């Protein structure tokens, strides 16, 4: 009888121990899932990876690789209008020739895909922009949101030396383009960083836009991952510049 009681007690203890192990295992799984979600939130998704390649190859004028990247982007779910917005924005950073060439390449890709029976998502059009008399003020306010700093007078540097460039930047880029809501500020800054990361000799502008990108919600890890994409598609030297400038921006933010 005593032996039966002991065996029964041992079974209950074993069952309780098994349940405890199961609870611990489930807790560990939940922790791992939560950590994975947090990690993924800092990683570039398929849309961002494709957009980085599209912007980079457009900026350097590699049309053959661009067409491959455009197909990849469309296959990943990027809409036609999202890609068009990025290619139009391109003109502000590397000129109309690169922008127009990229748009023409995109047209060829779409025609080929249509002929192959592929239907791509058009995506939504930009909302109508309210007419304002002072586009310069709109652009100035947008830039202040991106930088997180109030722009003070008098103007300095290039804006003081050639005031009209300041007008064009505010009215054309940060008002006319950035007011179009097909892409939000974070997406536009990501496109800009990708463009500048692929180009040589634009380190001051790239550093400024990495800072703006962080202000719009792009993470440090995403910039690092972007540098990996740039290394693979453009070259190691350009990737190292991205990482070096990111460190400078982080250090400047700590000092301010």
PDB file of C-alpha atoms in Angstrom, residues 53-187:
ATOM      1  CA  UNK A  53      18.611  49.090 -55.358  1.00  0.00           C
ATOM      2  CA  UNK A  54      16.330  51.049 -57.686  1.00  0.00           C
ATOM      3  CA  UNK A  55      17.550  54.378 -56.293  1.00  0.00           C
ATOM      4  CA  UNK A  56      21.208  53.352 -56.320  1.00  0.00           C
ATOM      5  CA  UNK A  57      21.340  51.982 -59.874  1.00  0.00           C
ATOM      6  CA  UNK A  58      19.334  54.963 -61.153  1.00  0.00           C
ATOM      7  CA  UNK A  59      21.777  57.361 -59.503  1.00  0.00           C
ATOM      8  CA  UNK A  60      24.841  55.804 -61.139  1.00  0.00           C
ATOM      9  CA  UNK A  61      23.140  55.271 -64.496  1.00  0.00           C
ATOM     10  CA  UNK A  62      23.365  51.467 -64.607  1.00  0.00           C
ATOM     11  CA  UNK A  63      20.251  50.848 -66.666  1.00  0.00           C
ATOM     12  CA  UNK A  64      20.714  47.096 -67.113  1.00  0.00           C
ATOM     13  CA  UNK A  65      20.931  46.429 -63.392  1.00  0.00           C
ATOM     14  CA  UNK A  66      18.165  48.958 -62.802  1.00  0.00           C
ATOM     15  CA  UNK A  67      15.766  46.972 -64.996  1.00  0.00           C
ATOM     16  CA  UNK A  68      16.519  43.836 -62.981  1.00  0.00           C
ATOM     17  CA  UNK A  69      15.913  45.739 -59.754  1.00  0.00           C
ATOM     18  CA  UNK A  70      12.674  47.229 -61.089  1.00  0.00           C
ATOM     19  CA  UNK A  71      11.357  43.751 -61.845  1.00  0.00           C
ATOM     20  CA  UNK A  72      12.337  42.595 -58.373  1.00  0.00           C
ATOM     21  CA  UNK A  73      10.624  45.597 -56.813  1.00  0.00           C
ATOM     22  CA  UNK A  74       7.398  45.038 -58.710  1.00  0.00           C
ATOM     23  CA  UNK A  75       7.458  41.339 -57.850  1.00  0.00           C
ATOM     24  CA  UNK A  76       7.867  42.251 -54.163  1.00  0.00           C
ATOM     25  CA  UNK A  77       4.720  44.385 -54.273  1.00  0.00           C
ATOM     26  CA  UNK A  78       6.003  47.907 -54.850  1.00  0.00           C
ATOM     27  CA  UNK A  79       3.388  49.817 -56.826  1.00  0.00           C
ATOM     28  CA  UNK A  80       4.016  51.540 -60.129  1.00  0.00           C
ATOM     29  CA  UNK A  81       3.275  54.925 -58.587  1.00  0.00           C
ATOM     30  CA  UNK A  82       5.632  54.381 -55.629  1.00  0.00           C
ATOM     31  CA  UNK A  83       8.497  53.623 -58.003  1.00  0.00           C
ATOM     32  CA  UNK A  84       7.589  56.554 -60.259  1.00  0.00           C
ATOM     33  CA  UNK A  85       7.674  58.900 -57.259  1.00  0.00           C
ATOM     34  CA  UNK A  86      11.169  57.717 -56.361  1.00  0.00           C
ATOM     35  CA  UNK A  87      12.410  58.147 -59.924  1.00  0.00           C
ATOM     36  CA  UNK A  88      10.945  61.648 -60.159  1.00  0.00           C
ATOM     37  CA  UNK A  89      12.530  62.612 -56.826  1.00  0.00           C
ATOM     38  CA  UNK A  90      15.825  61.430 -58.263  1.00  0.00           C
ATOM     39  CA  UNK A  91      16.130  64.584 -60.398  1.00  0.00           C
ATOM     40  CA  UNK A  92      16.644  66.759 -57.330  1.00  0.00           C
ATOM     41  CA  UNK A  93      19.763  64.853 -56.301  1.00  0.00           C
ATOM     42  CA  UNK A  94      21.467  63.681 -59.495  1.00  0.00           C
ATOM     43  CA  UNK A  95      19.803  65.638 -62.275  1.00  0.00           C
ATOM     44  CA  UNK A  96      17.124  65.309 -64.938  1.00  0.00           C
ATOM     45  CA  UNK A  97      19.218  63.078 -67.260  1.00  0.00           C
ATOM     46  CA  UNK A  98      19.511  60.289 -64.673  1.00  0.00           C
ATOM     47  CA  UNK A  99      15.859  60.706 -63.677  1.00  0.00           C
ATOM     48  CA  UNK A 100      14.578  60.638 -67.256  1.00  0.00           C
ATOM     49  CA  UNK A 101      16.754  57.669 -68.208  1.00  0.00           C
ATOM     50  CA  UNK A 102      15.471  55.740 -65.200  1.00  0.00           C
ATOM     51  CA  UNK A 103      11.845  56.600 -66.020  1.00  0.00           C
ATOM     52  CA  UNK A 104      12.335  55.455 -69.617  1.00  0.00           C
ATOM     53  CA  UNK A 105      13.865  52.191 -68.362  1.00  0.00           C
ATOM     54  CA  UNK A 106      10.866  51.729 -66.083  1.00  0.00           C
ATOM     55  CA  UNK A 107       8.507  52.218 -69.013  1.00  0.00           C
ATOM     56  CA  UNK A 108      10.344  49.499 -70.945  1.00  0.00           C
ATOM     57  CA  UNK A 109      10.109  47.119 -67.979  1.00  0.00           C
ATOM     58  CA  UNK A 110       6.373  47.721 -67.614  1.00  0.00           C
ATOM     59  CA  UNK A 111       5.751  47.195 -71.334  1.00  0.00           C
ATOM     60  CA  UNK A 112       7.672  43.917 -71.262  1.00  0.00           C
ATOM     61  CA  UNK A 113       5.833  42.701 -68.164  1.00  0.00           C
ATOM     62  CA  UNK A 114       2.483  43.605 -69.709  1.00  0.00           C
ATOM     63  CA  UNK A 115       3.378  41.705 -72.858  1.00  0.00           C
ATOM     64  CA  UNK A 116       4.250  38.720 -70.663  1.00  0.00           C
ATOM     65  CA  UNK A 117       0.803  38.861 -69.077  1.00  0.00           C
ATOM     66  CA  UNK A 118       1.918  40.350 -65.767  1.00  0.00           C
ATOM     67  CA  UNK A 119      -0.456  42.837 -64.144  1.00  0.00           C
ATOM     68  CA  UNK A 120       1.261  45.182 -61.717  1.00  0.00           C
ATOM     69  CA  UNK A 121      -0.338  47.283 -59.000  1.00  0.00           C
ATOM     70  CA  UNK A 122      -0.785  50.877 -60.105  1.00  0.00           C
ATOM     71  CA  UNK A 123      -1.074  52.196 -56.573  1.00  0.00           C
ATOM     72  CA  UNK A 124      -2.758  55.345 -55.414  1.00  0.00           C
ATOM     73  CA  UNK A 125      -2.215  58.736 -56.970  1.00  0.00           C
ATOM     74  CA  UNK A 126      -0.920  61.698 -54.993  1.00  0.00           C
ATOM     75  CA  UNK A 127      -3.605  63.683 -53.222  1.00  0.00           C
ATOM     76  CA  UNK A 128      -4.316  67.134 -54.674  1.00  0.00           C
ATOM     77  CA  UNK A 129      -1.969  69.704 -53.187  1.00  0.00           C
ATOM     78  CA  UNK A 130      -3.617  72.828 -51.842  1.00  0.00           C
ATOM     79  CA  UNK A 131      -2.582  75.915 -53.741  1.00  0.00           C
ATOM     80  CA  UNK A 132      -0.489  78.222 -51.584  1.00  0.00           C
ATOM     81  CA  UNK A 133       1.019  81.566 -52.413  1.00  0.00           C
ATOM     82  CA  UNK A 134       4.202  80.956 -50.467  1.00  0.00           C
ATOM     83  CA  UNK A 135       5.819  77.714 -51.612  1.00  0.00           C
ATOM     84  CA  UNK A 136       9.083  78.833 -50.067  1.00  0.00           C
ATOM     85  CA  UNK A 137       7.493  78.913 -46.607  1.00  0.00           C
ATOM     86  CA  UNK A 138       6.030  75.424 -47.130  1.00  0.00           C
ATOM     87  CA  UNK A 139       9.440  74.085 -48.124  1.00  0.00           C
ATOM     88  CA  UNK A 140      11.108  75.798 -45.200  1.00  0.00           C
ATOM     89  CA  UNK A 141       8.640  74.284 -42.743  1.00  0.00           C
ATOM     90  CA  UNK A 142       9.102  70.834 -44.268  1.00  0.00           C
ATOM     91  CA  UNK A 143      12.882  71.082 -44.011  1.00  0.00           C
ATOM     92  CA  UNK A 144      12.624  72.153 -40.384  1.00  0.00           C
ATOM     93  CA  UNK A 145      10.532  69.055 -39.657  1.00  0.00           C
ATOM     94  CA  UNK A 146      13.134  66.853 -41.336  1.00  0.00           C
ATOM     95  CA  UNK A 147      16.100  68.382 -39.543  1.00  0.00           C
ATOM     96  CA  UNK A 148      14.358  68.942 -36.233  1.00  0.00           C
ATOM     97  CA  UNK A 149      15.885  72.408 -36.120  1.00  0.00           C
ATOM     98  CA  UNK A 150      14.511  75.881 -36.696  1.00  0.00           C
ATOM     99  CA  UNK A 151      16.193  77.614 -39.609  1.00  0.00           C
ATOM    100  CA  UNK A 152      17.626  80.915 -38.494  1.00  0.00           C
ATOM    101  CA  UNK A 153      18.645  84.010 -40.397  1.00  0.00           C
ATOM    102  CA  UNK A 154      20.903  85.295 -41.798  1.00  0.00           C
ATOM    103  CA  UNK A 155      21.632  82.578 -44.326  1.00  0.00           C
ATOM    104  CA  UNK A 156      25.101  81.118 -44.474  1.00  0.00           C
ATOM    105  CA  UNK A 157      27.255  79.105 -46.870  1.00  0.00           C
ATOM    106  CA  UNK A 158      25.960  78.311 -50.357  1.00  0.00           C
ATOM    107  CA  UNK A 159      22.495  79.646 -49.519  1.00  0.00           C
ATOM    108  CA  UNK A 160      23.988  83.040 -48.734  1.00  0.00           C
ATOM    109  CA  UNK A 161      26.412  83.007 -51.657  1.00  0.00           C
ATOM    110  CA  UNK A 162      23.739  81.969 -54.210  1.00  0.00           C
ATOM    111  CA  UNK A 163      20.337  82.684 -52.603  1.00  0.00           C
ATOM    112  CA  UNK A 164      18.437  81.336 -55.615  1.00  0.00           C
ATOM    113  CA  UNK A 165      19.640  77.792 -54.857  1.00  0.00           C
ATOM    114  CA  UNK A 166      17.961  78.115 -51.480  1.00  0.00           C
ATOM    115  CA  UNK A 167      14.724  79.131 -53.233  1.00  0.00           C
ATOM    116  CA  UNK A 168      14.906  76.181 -55.634  1.00  0.00           C
ATOM    117  CA  UNK A 169      15.609  73.735 -52.810  1.00  0.00           C
ATOM    118  CA  UNK A 170      12.699  74.967 -50.725  1.00  0.00           C
ATOM    119  CA  UNK A 171      10.136  75.438 -53.516  1.00  0.00           C
ATOM    120  CA  UNK A 172      10.979  72.555 -55.860  1.00  0.00           C
ATOM    121  CA  UNK A 173      12.253  69.843 -53.550  1.00  0.00           C
ATOM    122  CA  UNK A 174      10.878  70.302 -50.043  1.00  0.00           C
ATOM    123  CA  UNK A 175       7.576  71.871 -51.144  1.00  0.00           C
ATOM    124  CA  UNK A 176       6.601  70.569 -54.604  1.00  0.00           C
ATOM    125  CA  UNK A 177       8.076  67.060 -54.275  1.00  0.00           C
ATOM    126  CA  UNK A 178       7.923  66.325 -50.545  1.00  0.00           C
ATOM    127  CA  UNK A 179       4.297  67.499 -50.390  1.00  0.00           C
ATOM    128  CA  UNK A 180       3.248  64.599 -52.627  1.00  0.00           C
ATOM    129  CA  UNK A 181       1.918  61.906 -50.307  1.00  0.00           C
ATOM    130  CA  UNK A 182       2.490  58.778 -52.396  1.00  0.00           C
ATOM    131  CA  UNK A 183       5.665  58.441 -50.308  1.00  0.00           C
ATOM    132  CA  UNK A 184       5.927  59.763 -46.763  1.00  0.00           C
ATOM    133  CA  UNK A 185       8.893  61.696 -45.354  1.00  0.00           C
ATOM    134  CA  UNK A 186      10.605  58.554 -44.045  1.00  0.00           C
ATOM    135  CA  UNK A 187      10.293  56.791 -47.401  1.00  0.00           C
TER     136      UNK A 187
END
